Amino acid sequence: MVDSIETNNLPGIGEWTALWRYAVALTVPTKKLQANLEANGLPVMVIAGEPQVRRSDIERFIEERRHEAEKRIRKPKNTLALQINLRKPQWEKMQLVPLRAFATSAGCDPNEVQDELAAAGVAMRELKIGRARSVFVERIDLDRFIARSALTLKGE
């Protein structure tokens, strides 16, 4: 009984090699690769119970797929703004400003700023981010509060 057949020297049909070698290299199941090759019209021959493929055919097939993948990756997209918005935290999408970050950037005590905002009637939201709870203010309300505070300070 013949366990294997020397496929490299078969006359007129080119150099054949085991399909599983390419499947392993591409990390694709052999049956899926075989079905894909056959769907694209490439011959797959079963020799000694093992699917074989012409080396030149599969290498050309792989190169074409790589070229198509590179085209898809390099294709310019005008959705950069959309991608940035999707990456923003939920509170930024809602136009909220973290009170603690605002107060520390202004050089103020966050508790005092929160008390002043509450006294001025500015609505605040408490959101849970991870395990911590943080207080947020709508950006437009904060801008109005800052504008009113600036006018009040000028009037004194």
XYZ file of C-alpha atoms in Angstrom:
156
model
C 0.000 0.000 0.000
C 1.253 3.486 -0.839
C 1.172 5.933 2.077
C 2.086 8.997 0.086
C 2.512 9.984 -3.511
C 5.300 12.204 -4.759
C 3.179 15.057 -6.076
C 5.973 17.425 -7.036
C 6.831 15.491 -10.184
C 3.430 14.636 -11.638
C 3.693 15.406 -15.356
C 1.774 18.364 -16.727
C -0.155 19.340 -13.643
C 2.338 21.483 -11.805
C 3.602 21.395 -8.270
C 1.009 20.212 -5.748
C 1.272 20.541 -1.991
C -0.820 19.640 1.032
C -3.616 22.103 1.681
C -3.321 21.777 5.451
C 0.114 23.468 5.372
C -1.434 26.676 4.064
C -4.424 26.333 6.388
C -2.095 26.151 9.395
C -0.036 29.108 8.158
C -3.196 31.163 7.609
C -4.808 29.927 10.852
C -7.927 28.861 8.945
C -9.673 25.485 9.149
C -8.647 23.275 6.213
C -12.230 22.572 5.137
C -13.047 26.293 5.126
C -9.972 27.082 3.029
C -10.801 24.233 0.648
C -14.391 25.460 0.237
C -13.144 29.010 -0.371
C -10.659 27.850 -3.001
C -13.263 25.741 -4.784
C -15.765 28.619 -4.684
C -13.166 30.778 -6.447
C -12.601 28.148 -9.152
C -9.220 26.837 -7.993
C -8.708 23.076 -8.339
C -8.284 21.018 -5.174
C -7.251 17.416 -5.769
C -7.473 14.674 -3.158
C -4.383 12.481 -3.266
C -4.040 9.615 -0.787
C -7.030 10.955 1.154
C -5.453 14.372 1.640
C -6.534 17.554 -0.177
C -3.773 18.940 -2.370
C -3.590 22.292 -4.098
C -1.334 23.660 -6.808
C 1.282 25.798 -5.060
C 1.218 28.590 -7.653
C -2.603 28.794 -7.470
C -2.821 29.108 -3.708
C 0.065 31.567 -3.472
C -1.604 33.770 -6.089
C -4.933 33.406 -4.243
C -3.348 34.438 -0.924
C -1.562 37.391 -2.535
C -4.814 38.614 -4.115
C -6.598 38.423 -0.753
C -3.771 40.318 0.967
C -3.900 42.985 -1.726
C -7.685 43.332 -1.286
C -7.270 43.567 2.494
C -4.621 46.288 2.141
C -6.940 48.241 -0.170
C -9.714 48.041 2.425
C -7.388 49.186 5.196
C -5.869 52.052 3.204
C -9.206 53.284 1.900
C -9.602 56.846 3.218
C -12.672 57.480 5.295
C -14.340 60.755 6.106
C -15.788 59.347 9.295
C -12.972 60.502 11.563
C -15.267 62.785 13.536
C -17.753 59.975 13.973
C -15.018 57.640 15.214
C -13.816 60.229 17.706
C -17.344 60.740 19.009
C -17.774 57.008 19.455
C -14.608 56.858 21.511
C -15.673 59.698 23.798
C -16.950 58.801 27.233
C -20.707 58.941 27.673
C -20.556 62.147 29.725
C -18.711 63.956 26.913
C -21.350 62.896 24.391
C -23.987 64.384 26.690
C -22.039 67.688 26.871
C -21.369 67.298 30.596
C -18.355 68.676 32.444
C -16.932 66.861 35.485
C -17.244 69.279 38.389
C -14.074 68.156 40.162
C -11.927 68.529 37.023
C -13.400 71.969 36.317
C -12.847 73.184 39.883
C -9.266 71.943 40.128
C -8.389 73.448 36.735
C -9.770 76.768 37.996
C -7.764 76.422 41.213
C -10.846 76.147 43.431
C -12.122 73.679 45.992
C -14.620 71.333 44.276
C -16.952 71.373 47.301
C -17.117 75.186 47.308
C -17.798 75.267 43.563
C -20.539 72.679 44.002
C -22.119 74.760 46.793
C -22.000 77.917 44.656
C -23.543 76.142 41.687
C -26.303 74.721 43.893
C -26.988 78.185 45.355
C -27.231 79.599 41.822
C -29.759 76.903 40.895
C -27.535 75.118 38.385
C -28.651 71.530 37.791
C -26.041 68.888 38.548
C -26.028 65.183 37.770
C -24.347 62.417 39.646
C -23.096 59.668 37.334
C -21.417 56.412 38.197
C -18.179 55.897 36.285
C -16.644 52.567 37.112
C -17.000 52.248 40.874
C -16.826 55.958 41.638
C -19.649 58.461 41.528
C -18.873 61.865 40.048
C -20.830 65.090 39.832
C -21.316 66.616 36.393
C -22.737 69.903 35.149
C -24.105 70.568 31.680
C -21.586 72.585 29.690
C -24.104 75.259 28.687
C -25.233 75.761 32.307
C -21.631 76.033 33.428
C -20.871 78.596 30.707
C -23.892 80.667 31.777
C -22.830 80.467 35.422
C -19.301 81.616 34.554
C -20.674 84.505 32.476
C -22.998 85.594 35.329
C -20.174 85.295 37.855
C -17.916 87.444 35.681
C -20.623 90.129 35.421
C -21.203 90.011 39.179
C -17.482 90.393 39.854
C -17.242 93.369 37.462
C -20.180 95.042 39.192
C -18.588 94.856 42.662
